[in-house]
Tab-separated table of C-alpha atoms in Angstrom:
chain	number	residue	atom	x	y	z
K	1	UNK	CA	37.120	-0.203	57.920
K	2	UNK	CA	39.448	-2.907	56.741
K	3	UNK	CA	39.104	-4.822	53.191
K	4	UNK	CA	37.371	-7.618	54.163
K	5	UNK	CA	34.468	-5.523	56.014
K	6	UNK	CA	34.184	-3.161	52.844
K	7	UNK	CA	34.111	-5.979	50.713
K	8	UNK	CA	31.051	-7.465	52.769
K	9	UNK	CA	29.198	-4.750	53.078
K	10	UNK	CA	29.230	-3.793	48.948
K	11	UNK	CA	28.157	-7.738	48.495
K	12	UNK	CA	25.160	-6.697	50.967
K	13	UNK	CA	24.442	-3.704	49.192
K	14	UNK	CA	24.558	-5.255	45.284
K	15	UNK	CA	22.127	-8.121	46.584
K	16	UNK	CA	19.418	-5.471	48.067
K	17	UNK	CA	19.559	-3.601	44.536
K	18	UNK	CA	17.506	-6.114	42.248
K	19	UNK	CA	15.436	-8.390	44.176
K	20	UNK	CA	14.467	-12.101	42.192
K	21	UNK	CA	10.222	-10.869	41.923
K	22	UNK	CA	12.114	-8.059	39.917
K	23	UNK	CA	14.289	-9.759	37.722
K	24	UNK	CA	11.457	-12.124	36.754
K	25	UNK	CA	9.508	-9.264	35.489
K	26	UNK	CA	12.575	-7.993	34.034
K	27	UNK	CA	13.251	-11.398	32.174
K	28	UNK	CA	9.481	-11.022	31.048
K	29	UNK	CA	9.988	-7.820	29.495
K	30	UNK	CA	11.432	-7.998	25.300
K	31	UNK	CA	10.788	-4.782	24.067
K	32	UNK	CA	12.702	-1.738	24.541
K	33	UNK	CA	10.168	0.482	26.126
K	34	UNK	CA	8.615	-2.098	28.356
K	35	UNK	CA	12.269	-2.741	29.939
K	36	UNK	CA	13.180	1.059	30.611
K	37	UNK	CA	9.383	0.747	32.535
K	38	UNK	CA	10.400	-1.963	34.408
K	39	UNK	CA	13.483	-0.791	35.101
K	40	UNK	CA	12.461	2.510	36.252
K	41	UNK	CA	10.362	0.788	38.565
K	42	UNK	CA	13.365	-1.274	39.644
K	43	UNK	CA	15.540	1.302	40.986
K	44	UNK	CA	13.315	4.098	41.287
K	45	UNK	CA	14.804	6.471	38.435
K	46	UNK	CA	12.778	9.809	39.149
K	47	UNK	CA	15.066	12.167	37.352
K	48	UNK	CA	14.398	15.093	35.148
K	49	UNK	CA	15.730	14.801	31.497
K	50	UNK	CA	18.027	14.344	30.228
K	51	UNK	CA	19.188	12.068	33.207
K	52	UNK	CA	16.651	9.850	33.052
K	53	UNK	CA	17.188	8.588	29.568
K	54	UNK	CA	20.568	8.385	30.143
K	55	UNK	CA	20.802	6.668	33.355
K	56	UNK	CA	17.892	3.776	31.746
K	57	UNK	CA	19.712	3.608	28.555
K	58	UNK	CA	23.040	2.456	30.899
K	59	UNK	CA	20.533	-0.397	32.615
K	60	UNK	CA	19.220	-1.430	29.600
K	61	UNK	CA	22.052	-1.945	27.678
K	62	UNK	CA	23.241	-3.729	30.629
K	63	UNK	CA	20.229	-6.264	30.776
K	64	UNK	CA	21.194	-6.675	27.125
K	65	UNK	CA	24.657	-7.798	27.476
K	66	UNK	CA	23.852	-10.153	30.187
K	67	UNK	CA	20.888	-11.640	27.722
K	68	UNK	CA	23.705	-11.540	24.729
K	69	UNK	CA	25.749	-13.422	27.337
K	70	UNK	CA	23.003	-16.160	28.996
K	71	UNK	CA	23.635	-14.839	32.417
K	72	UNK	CA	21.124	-16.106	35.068
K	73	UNK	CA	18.938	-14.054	37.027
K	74	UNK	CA	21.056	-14.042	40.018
K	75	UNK	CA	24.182	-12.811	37.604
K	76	UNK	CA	22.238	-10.064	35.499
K	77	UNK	CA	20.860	-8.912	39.140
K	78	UNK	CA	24.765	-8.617	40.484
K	79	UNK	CA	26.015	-7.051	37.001
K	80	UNK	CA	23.361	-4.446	37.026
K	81	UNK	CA	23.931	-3.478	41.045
K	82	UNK	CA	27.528	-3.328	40.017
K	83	UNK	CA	27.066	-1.112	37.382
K	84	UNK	CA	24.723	1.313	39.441
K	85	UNK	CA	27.079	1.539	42.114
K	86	UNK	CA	30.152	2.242	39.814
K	87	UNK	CA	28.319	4.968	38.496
K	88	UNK	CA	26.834	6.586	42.198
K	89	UNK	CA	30.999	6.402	43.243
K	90	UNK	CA	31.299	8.504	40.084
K	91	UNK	CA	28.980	10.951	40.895
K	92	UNK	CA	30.176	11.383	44.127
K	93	UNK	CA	32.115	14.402	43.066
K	94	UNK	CA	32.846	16.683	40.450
K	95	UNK	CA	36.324	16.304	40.874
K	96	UNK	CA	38.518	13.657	38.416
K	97	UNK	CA	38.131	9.916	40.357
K	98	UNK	CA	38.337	7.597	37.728
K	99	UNK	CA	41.036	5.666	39.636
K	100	UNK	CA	38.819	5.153	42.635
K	101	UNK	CA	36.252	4.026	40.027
K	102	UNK	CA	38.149	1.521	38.782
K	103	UNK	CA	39.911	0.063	41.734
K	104	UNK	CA	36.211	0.003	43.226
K	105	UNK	CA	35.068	-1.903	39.929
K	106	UNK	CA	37.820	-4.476	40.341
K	107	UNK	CA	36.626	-5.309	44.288
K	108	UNK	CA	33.552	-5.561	43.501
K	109	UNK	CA	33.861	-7.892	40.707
K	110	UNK	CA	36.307	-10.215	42.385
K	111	UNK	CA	33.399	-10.215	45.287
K	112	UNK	CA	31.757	-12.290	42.966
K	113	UNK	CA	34.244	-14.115	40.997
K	114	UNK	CA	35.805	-15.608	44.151
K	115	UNK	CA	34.172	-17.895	46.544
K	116	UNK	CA	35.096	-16.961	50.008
K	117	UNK	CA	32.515	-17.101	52.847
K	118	UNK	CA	30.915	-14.371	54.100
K	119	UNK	CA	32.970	-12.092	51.818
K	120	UNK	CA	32.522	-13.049	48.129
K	121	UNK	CA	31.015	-15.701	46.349
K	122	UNK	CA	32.140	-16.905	42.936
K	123	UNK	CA	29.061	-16.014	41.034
K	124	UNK	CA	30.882	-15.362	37.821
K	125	UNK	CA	34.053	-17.530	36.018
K	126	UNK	CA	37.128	-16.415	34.846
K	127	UNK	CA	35.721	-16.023	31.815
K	128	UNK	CA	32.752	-14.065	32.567
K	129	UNK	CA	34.963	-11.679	34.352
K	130	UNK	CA	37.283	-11.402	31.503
K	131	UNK	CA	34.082	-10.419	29.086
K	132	UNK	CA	32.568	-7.875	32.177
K	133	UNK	CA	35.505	-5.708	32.316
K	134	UNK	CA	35.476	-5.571	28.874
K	135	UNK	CA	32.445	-4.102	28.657
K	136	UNK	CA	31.972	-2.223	31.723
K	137	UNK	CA	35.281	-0.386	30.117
K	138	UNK	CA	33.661	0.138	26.882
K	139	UNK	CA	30.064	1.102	28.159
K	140	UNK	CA	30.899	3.252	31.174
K	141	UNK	CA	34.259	4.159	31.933
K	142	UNK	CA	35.260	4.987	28.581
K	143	UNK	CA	32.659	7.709	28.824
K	144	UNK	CA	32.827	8.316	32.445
K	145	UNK	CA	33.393	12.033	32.297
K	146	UNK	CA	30.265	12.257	30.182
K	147	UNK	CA	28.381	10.628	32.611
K	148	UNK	CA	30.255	13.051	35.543
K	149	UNK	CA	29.108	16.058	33.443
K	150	UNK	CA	25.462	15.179	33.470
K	151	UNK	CA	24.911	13.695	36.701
K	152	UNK	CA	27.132	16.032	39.015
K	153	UNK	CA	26.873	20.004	39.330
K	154	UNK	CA	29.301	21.827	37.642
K	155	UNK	CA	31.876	23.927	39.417
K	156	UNK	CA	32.965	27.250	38.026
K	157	UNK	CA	36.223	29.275	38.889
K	158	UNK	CA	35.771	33.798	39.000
K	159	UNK	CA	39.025	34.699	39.588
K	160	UNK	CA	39.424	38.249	40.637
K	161	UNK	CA	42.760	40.543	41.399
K	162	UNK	CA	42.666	43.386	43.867
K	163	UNK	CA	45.290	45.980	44.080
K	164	UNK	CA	46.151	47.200	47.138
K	165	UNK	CA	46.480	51.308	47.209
K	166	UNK	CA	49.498	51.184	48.768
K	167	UNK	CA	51.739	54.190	47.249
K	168	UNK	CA	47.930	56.160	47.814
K	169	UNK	CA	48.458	55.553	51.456
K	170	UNK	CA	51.914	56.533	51.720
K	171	UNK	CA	51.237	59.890	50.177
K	172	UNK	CA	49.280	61.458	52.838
K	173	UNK	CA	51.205	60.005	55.739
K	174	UNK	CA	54.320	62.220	53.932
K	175	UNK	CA	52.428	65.354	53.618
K	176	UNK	CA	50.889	65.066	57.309
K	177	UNK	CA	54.367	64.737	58.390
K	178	UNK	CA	55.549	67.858	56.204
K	179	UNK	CA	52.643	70.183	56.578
K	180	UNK	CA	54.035	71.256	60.153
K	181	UNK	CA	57.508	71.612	59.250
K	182	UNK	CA	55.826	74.305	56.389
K	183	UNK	CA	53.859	75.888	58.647
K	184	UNK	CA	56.703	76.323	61.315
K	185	UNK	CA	58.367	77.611	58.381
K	186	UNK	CA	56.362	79.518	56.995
K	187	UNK	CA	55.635	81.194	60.186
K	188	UNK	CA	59.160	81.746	60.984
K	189	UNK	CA	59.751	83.700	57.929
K	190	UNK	CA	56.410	85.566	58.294
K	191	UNK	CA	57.978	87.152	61.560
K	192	UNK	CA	61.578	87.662	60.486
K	193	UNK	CA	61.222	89.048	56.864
K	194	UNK	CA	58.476	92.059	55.863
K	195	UNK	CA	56.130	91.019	53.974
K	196	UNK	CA	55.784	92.055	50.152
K	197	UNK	CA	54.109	91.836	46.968
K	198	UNK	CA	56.180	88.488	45.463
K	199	UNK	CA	53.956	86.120	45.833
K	200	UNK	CA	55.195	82.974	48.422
K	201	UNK	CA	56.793	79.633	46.298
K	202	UNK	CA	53.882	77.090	45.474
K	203	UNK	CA	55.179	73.428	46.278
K	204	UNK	CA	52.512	72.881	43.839
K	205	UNK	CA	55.072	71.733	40.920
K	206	UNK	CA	57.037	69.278	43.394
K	207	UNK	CA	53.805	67.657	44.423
K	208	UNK	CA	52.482	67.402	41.046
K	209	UNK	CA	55.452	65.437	39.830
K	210	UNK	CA	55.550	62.491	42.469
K	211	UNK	CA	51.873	61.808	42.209
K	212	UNK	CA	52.864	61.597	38.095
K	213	UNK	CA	55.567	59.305	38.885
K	214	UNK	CA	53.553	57.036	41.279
K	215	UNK	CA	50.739	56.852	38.929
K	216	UNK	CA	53.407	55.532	36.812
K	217	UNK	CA	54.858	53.261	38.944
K	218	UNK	CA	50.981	51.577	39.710
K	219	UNK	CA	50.424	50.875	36.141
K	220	UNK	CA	54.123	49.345	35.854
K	221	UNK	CA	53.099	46.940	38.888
K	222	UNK	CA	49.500	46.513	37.560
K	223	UNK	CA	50.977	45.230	34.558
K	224	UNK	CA	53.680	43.428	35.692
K	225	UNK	CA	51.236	41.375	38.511
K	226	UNK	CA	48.418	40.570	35.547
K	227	UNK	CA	51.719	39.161	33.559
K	228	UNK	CA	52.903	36.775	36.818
K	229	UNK	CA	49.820	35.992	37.246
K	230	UNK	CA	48.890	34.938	33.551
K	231	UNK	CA	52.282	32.982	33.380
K	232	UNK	CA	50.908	30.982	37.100
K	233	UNK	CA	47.710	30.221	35.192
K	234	UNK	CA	49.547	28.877	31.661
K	235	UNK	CA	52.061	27.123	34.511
K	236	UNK	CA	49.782	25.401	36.355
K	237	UNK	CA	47.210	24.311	33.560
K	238	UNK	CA	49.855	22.689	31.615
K	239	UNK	CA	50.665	20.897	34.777
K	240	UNK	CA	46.728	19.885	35.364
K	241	UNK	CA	46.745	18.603	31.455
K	242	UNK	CA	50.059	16.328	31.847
K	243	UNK	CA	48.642	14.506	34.840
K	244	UNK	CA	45.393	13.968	33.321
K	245	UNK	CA	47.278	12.604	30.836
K	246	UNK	CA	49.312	10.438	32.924
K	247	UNK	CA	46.210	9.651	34.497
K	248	UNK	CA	44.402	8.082	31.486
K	249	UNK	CA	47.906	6.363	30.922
K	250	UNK	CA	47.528	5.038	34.105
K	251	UNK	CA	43.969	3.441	33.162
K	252	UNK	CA	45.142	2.031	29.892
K	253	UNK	CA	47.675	0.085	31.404
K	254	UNK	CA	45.700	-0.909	33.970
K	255	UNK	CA	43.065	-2.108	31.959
K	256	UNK	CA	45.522	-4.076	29.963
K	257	UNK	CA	47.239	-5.806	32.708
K	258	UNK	CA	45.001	-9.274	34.168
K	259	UNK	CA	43.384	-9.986	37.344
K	260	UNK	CA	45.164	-11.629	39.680
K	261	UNK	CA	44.418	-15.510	39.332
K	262	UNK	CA	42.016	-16.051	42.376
K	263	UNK	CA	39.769	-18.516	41.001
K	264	UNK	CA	42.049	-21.887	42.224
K	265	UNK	CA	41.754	-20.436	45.736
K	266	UNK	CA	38.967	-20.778	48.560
């Protein structure tokens, strides 16, 4: 799906979120509990708390701003399906996509800052955009993770270490492979020496001290795996914390930077 298609179908979209029966109720509505009603009925917010209070606080202080600002109607309908659908690409995923968000909050502003049949329509001015982003910033993605933790369902990581018995398995493979060379021995010198009362050597000693060695060894590679494996985890959430860093970087200059200059063309 190229850009121009994508950008058509989010204009179709925004314009099937707030129909103009609804925003005239909307307009009718001046207190605070009579809008989050209306709105409610709006978009259909069914949601336990505290995501319901949350998600009608966003649309009201929306309808606010756009009152604050003397939008029309038909621009207070666009802002608030803009701000709904920012917030659904959000909550899309757990995962960090506040890039995504914000390219997608860009595209679907200049959809309606630029006129361009069928594709956009310049429903707001250079100014108006300059005063949206603003506080689209300030309102939403300033607090976007908040939003993410509410809305989305949280993932947790078990991590779990099993060691494999290894030196246990070598161990009996040895004696199987011994026993019948002490048997054939000990057989041998059952025929060719009488027997008497000295009791025969016990190879209980020798065993006794690999299996004291090996336990050694397991604890020596027990602890030296938990240590690698402690050093991977300090390794690799230092790494995760510099590139959310350089992430948020990322934002803040992109916030600061302009749109490109569209509004001269057709």
């Amino acid at each position: 799906m190229d850009a121009n298609t994508k950008a058509l179908k989010a204009k179709v979209m925004l314009w099937t979120d707030v129909s103009y029966h609804d925003m005239e109720e909307i307009s009718k509505m001046q207190s605070i509990p009579d809008l989050e009603s209306a709105l409610c009925s709006v978009f259909g917010v069914h949601l336990p708390e505290p995501k319901r209070e949350v998600l009608l606080e966003m649309y009201v202080q929306t309808v606010l701003f756009c009152r604050e600002r003397n939008f029309k109607k038909e621009q207070t309908s666009a802002l608030l399906s803009i701000i709904k659908s920012i917030h659904e690409a959000n909550i899309e995923t757990p995962l960090d996509n506040i890039e995504q968000c914000f390219k997608y909050c860009k595209d679907l502003i200049l959809c309606h800052s630029v006129r361009r049949p069928p594709f956009s329509i310049n429903l707001f001015s250079s100014e108006e955009v300059g005063s949206i982003l603003q506080y689209i910033h300030n309102s939403y993605l300033r607090h976007y993770k908040l939003y993410k933790y509410i809305f989305t369902t949280q993932l947790r990581l078990d991590l779990s270490l099993n060691y494999s018995e290894t030196p246990d398995q070598e161990e009996p493979t040895m004696e199987d492979s011994s026993a019948p060379d002490d048997e054939n021995l000990n057989e041998k010198e059952t025929e060719s020496a009488p027997t008497t009362d000295s009791p025969p050597p016990t190879q209980e000693a020798s065993i006794e001290e690999p299996e004291g060695t090996t336990l050694g060894l397991k604890s020596e590679l027990k602890a030296l795996i938990e240590k690698e494996v402690r050093e991977q985890m300090v390794l690799v959430s230092g790494q995760l914390d510099q590139r959310m860093k350089d992430i948020a970087d990322q934002h803040n200059s992109a916030l600061a930077s302009p749109l490109p200059n569209h509004w001269g063309k057709k």
